[in-house]
GROMACS .gro file of C-alpha atoms in nm:
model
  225
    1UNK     CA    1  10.176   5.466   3.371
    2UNK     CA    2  10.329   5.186   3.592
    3UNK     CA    3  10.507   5.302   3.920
    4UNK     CA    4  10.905   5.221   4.039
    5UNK     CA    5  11.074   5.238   4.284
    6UNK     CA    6  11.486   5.302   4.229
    7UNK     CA    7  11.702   5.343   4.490
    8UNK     CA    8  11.898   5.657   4.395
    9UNK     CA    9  12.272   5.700   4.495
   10UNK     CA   10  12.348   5.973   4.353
   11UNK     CA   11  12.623   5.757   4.228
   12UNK     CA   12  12.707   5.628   3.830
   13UNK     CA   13  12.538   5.335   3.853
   14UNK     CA   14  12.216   5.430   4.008
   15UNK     CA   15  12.158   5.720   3.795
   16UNK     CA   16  12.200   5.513   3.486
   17UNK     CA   17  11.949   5.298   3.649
   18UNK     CA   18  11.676   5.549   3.687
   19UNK     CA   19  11.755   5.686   3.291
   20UNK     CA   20  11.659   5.313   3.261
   21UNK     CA   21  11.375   5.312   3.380
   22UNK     CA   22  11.237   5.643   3.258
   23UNK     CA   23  11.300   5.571   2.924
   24UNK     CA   24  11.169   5.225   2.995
   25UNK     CA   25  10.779   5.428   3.093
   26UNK     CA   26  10.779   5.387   3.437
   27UNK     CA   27  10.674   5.673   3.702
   28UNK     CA   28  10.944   5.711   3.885
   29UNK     CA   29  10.977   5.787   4.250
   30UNK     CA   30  11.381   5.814   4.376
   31UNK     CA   31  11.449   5.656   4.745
   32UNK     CA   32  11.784   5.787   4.877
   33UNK     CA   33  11.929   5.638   5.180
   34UNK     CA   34  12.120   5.870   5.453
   35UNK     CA   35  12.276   5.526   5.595
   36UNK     CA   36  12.570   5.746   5.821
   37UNK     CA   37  12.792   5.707   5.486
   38UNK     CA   38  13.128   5.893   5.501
   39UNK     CA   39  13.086   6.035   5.100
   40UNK     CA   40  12.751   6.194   5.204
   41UNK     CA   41  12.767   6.449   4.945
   42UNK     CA   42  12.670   6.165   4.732
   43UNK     CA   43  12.310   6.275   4.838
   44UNK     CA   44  12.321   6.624   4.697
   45UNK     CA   45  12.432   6.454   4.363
   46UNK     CA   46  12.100   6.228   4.425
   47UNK     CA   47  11.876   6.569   4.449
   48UNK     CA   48  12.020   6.639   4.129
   49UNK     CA   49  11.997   6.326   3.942
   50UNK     CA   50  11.627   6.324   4.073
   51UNK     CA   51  11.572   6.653   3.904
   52UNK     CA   52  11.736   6.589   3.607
   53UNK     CA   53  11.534   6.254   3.571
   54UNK     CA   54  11.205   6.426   3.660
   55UNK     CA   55  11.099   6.203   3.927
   56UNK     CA   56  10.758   6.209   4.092
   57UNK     CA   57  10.874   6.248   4.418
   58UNK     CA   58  11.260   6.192   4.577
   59UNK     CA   59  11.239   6.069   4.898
   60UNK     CA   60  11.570   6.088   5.174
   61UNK     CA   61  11.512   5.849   5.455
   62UNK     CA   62  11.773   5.841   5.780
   63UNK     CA   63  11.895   5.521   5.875
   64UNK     CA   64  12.204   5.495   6.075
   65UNK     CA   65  12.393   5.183   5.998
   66UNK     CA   66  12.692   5.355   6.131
   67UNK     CA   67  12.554   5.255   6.482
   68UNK     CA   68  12.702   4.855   6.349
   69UNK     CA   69  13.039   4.970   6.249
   70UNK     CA   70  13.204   4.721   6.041
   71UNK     CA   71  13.284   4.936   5.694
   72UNK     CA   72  13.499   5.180   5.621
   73UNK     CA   73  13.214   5.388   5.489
   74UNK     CA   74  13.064   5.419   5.786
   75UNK     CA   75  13.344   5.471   6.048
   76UNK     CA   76  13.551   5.789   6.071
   77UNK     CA   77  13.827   5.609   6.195
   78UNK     CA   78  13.882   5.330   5.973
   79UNK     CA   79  14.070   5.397   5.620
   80UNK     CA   80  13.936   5.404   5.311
   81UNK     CA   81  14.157   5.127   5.075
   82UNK     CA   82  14.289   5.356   4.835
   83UNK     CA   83  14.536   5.322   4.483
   84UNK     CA   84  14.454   4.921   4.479
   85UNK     CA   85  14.543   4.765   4.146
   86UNK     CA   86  14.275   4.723   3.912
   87UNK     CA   87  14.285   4.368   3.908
   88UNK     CA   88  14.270   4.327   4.292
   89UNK     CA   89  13.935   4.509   4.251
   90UNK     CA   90  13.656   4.260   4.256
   91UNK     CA   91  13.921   3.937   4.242
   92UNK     CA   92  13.740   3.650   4.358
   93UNK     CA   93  13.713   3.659   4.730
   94UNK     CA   94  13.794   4.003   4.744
   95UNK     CA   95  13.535   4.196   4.965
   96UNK     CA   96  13.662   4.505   5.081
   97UNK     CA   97  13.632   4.656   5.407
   98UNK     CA   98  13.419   4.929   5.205
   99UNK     CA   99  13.183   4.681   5.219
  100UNK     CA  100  12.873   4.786   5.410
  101UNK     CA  101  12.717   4.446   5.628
  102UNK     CA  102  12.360   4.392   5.482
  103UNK     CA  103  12.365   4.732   5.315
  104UNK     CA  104  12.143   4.674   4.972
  105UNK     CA  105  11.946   4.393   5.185
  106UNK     CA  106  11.863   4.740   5.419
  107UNK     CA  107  11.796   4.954   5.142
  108UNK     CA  108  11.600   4.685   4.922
  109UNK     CA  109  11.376   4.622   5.235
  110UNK     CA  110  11.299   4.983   5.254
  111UNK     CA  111  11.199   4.999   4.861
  112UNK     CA  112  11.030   4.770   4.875
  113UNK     CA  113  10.833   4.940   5.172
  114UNK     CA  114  10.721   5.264   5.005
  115UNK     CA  115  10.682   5.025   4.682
  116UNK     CA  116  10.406   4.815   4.871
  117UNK     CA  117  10.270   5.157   4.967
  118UNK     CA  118  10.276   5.305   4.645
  119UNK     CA  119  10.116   5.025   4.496
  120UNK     CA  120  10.416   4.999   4.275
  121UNK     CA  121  10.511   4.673   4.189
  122UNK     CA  122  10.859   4.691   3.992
  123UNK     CA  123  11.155   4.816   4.182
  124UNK     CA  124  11.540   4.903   4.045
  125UNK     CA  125  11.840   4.905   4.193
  126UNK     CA  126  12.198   4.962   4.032
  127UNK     CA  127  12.426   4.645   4.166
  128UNK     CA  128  12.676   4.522   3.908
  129UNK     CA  129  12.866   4.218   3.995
  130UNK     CA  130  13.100   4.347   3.673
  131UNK     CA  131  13.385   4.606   3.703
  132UNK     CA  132  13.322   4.575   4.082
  133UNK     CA  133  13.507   4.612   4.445
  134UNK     CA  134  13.337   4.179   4.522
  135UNK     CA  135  13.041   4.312   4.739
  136UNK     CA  136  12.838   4.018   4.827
  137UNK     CA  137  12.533   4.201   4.773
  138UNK     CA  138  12.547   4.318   4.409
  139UNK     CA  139  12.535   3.913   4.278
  140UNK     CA  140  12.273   3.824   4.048
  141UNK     CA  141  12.196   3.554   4.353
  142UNK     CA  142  12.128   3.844   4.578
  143UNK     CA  143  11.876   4.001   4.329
  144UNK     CA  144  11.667   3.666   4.281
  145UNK     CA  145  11.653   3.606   4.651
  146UNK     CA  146  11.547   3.946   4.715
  147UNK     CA  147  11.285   3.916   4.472
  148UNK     CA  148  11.180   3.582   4.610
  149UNK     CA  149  11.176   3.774   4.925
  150UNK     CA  150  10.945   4.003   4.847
  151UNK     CA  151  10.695   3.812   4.684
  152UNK     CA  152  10.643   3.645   5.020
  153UNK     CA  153  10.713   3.862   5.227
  154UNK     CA  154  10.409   4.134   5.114
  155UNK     CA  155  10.031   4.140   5.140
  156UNK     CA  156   9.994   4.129   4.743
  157UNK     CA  157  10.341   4.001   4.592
  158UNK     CA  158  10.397   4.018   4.222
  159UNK     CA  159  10.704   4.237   4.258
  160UNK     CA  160  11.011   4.248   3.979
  161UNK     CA  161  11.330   4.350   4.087
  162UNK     CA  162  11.511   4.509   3.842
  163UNK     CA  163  11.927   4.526   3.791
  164UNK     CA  164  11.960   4.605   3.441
  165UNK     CA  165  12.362   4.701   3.445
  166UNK     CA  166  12.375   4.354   3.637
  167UNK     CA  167  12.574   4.190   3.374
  168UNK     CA  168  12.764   4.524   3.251
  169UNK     CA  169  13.092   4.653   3.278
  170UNK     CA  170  13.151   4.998   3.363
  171UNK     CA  171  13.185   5.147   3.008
  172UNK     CA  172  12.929   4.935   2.904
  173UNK     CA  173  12.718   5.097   3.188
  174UNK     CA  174  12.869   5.469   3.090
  175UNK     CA  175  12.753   5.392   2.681
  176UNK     CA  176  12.398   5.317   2.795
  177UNK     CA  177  12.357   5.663   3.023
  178UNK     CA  178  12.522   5.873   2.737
  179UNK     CA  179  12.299   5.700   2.513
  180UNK     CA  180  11.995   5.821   2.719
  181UNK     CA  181  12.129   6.191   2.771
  182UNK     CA  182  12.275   6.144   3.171
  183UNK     CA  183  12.477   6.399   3.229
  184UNK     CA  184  12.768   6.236   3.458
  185UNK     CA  185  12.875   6.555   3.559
  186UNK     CA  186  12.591   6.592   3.804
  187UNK     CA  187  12.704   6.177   3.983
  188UNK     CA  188  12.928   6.101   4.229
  189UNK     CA  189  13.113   5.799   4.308
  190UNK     CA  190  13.371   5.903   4.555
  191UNK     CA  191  13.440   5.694   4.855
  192UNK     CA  192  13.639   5.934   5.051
  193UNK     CA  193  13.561   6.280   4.918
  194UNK     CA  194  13.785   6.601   4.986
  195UNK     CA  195  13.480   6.846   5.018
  196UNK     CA  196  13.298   6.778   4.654
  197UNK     CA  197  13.614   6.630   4.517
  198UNK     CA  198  13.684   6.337   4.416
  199UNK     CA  199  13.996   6.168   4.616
  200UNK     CA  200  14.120   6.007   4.242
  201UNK     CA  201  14.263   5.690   4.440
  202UNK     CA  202  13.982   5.469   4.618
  203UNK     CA  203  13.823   5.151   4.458
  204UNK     CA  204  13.511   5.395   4.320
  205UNK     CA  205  13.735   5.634   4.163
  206UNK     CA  206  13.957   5.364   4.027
  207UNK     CA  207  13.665   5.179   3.834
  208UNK     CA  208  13.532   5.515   3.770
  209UNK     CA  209  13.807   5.662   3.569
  210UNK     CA  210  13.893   5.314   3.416
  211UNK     CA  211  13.531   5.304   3.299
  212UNK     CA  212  13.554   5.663   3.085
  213UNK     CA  213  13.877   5.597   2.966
  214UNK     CA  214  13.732   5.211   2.817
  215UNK     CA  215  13.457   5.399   2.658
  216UNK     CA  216  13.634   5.657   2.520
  217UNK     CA  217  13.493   5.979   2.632
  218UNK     CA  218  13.559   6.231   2.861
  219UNK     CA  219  13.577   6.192   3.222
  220UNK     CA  220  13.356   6.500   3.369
  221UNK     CA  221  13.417   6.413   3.740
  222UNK     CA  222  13.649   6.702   3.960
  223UNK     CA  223  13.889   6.526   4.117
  224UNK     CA  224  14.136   6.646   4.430
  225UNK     CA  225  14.469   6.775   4.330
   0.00000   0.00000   0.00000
């Protein structure tokens, strides 16, 4: 059975990802990043996704990219856009200042670390550049260059970098995880939690909730009152 990487959230996308690419064959080991993210209780919904998914092993590595500054999800102070209409969401040239400087560059680097390792060639991630808040870093240009990277950048090469809700919207993306038994109950998305809660307002919860009520089913996540 072929190894994988997939960088695990904890989030709705990611965890889609990883049903991916268990029903897909692959071995699966989860690599969750502690990056000094405000919605850190997205890494208890990780554990859980992990165990749901049956990983081989789930992996939480520290990296502090609050030390930079320059996102919202990583400083205290700044605020967290929130109730933004749905069409300023991923307008062109809208990045938002949730945007994390070099974040999936970081986190791609490091799968593709313990991938190297692991003698795993195929890694996943779970960027969309559909039915999202215009991060840079979720293009499909961003995925070939990384893979282009990597293949260069590694004693063996012949690594495939895998974004298979790329090109999806959000219900699209939702269909495909029911489809394959995720239980969305267990994800978070949150940017700016209220304990576990969801806040209901940010960019995340926005496309979120738009992306249950497009595919017509139930949205399981708790939100704040």
């Amino acid at each position: 059975m072929a190894r994988a990487v997939v960088l695990l959230s904890g989030g709705l996308d990611s965890t889609t990802t990883a049903a991916i690419a268990h029903d897909q064959g692959y071995e699966l080991y989860a690599l969750t990043v502690a990056y000094g993210q405000r919605h850190a209780v997205e890494l208890a919904a990780a554990v859980r996704a992990s165990t749901a998914l049956g990983v081989v092993h789930h992996r939480v590595v520290e990296i502090d990219l609050s030390a930079f500054g320059g996102s919202a999800l990583t400083d205290a102070g700044a605020q967290v856009p929130k109730d933004r209409p749905i069409d300023d969401i991923g307008a062109p040239g809208d990045v938002p200042s949730t945007y994390v400087p070099a974040r999936n560059t970081v986190l791609c680097a490091l799968a593709l670390a313990w991938a190297e390792a692991l003698g795993a060639r195929d890694i996943f991630l779970g960027v969309n550049v559909l039915d999202a808040s215009g991060y840079p870093d979720c293009r499909p240009e961003f995925v070939a260059a990384f893979q282009a990277l990597a293949n260069v950048a590694t004693r063996s090469g012949g690594f495939t970098v895998h974004a298979p809700l790329i090109a999806l919207t959000k219900a699209e993306i939702i269909k495909r995880g029911l489809e394959l038994g995720v239980d969305y109950g267990m994800t978070h998305s949150c940017y700016d939690p209220v304990g576990e809660l969801a806040c209901g307002h940010c960019d995340a919860c926005v496309l979120r909730r738009k992306g249950f009520a497009d595919a017509g089913v139930p949205d399981p996540t708790r939100y704040a009152p």
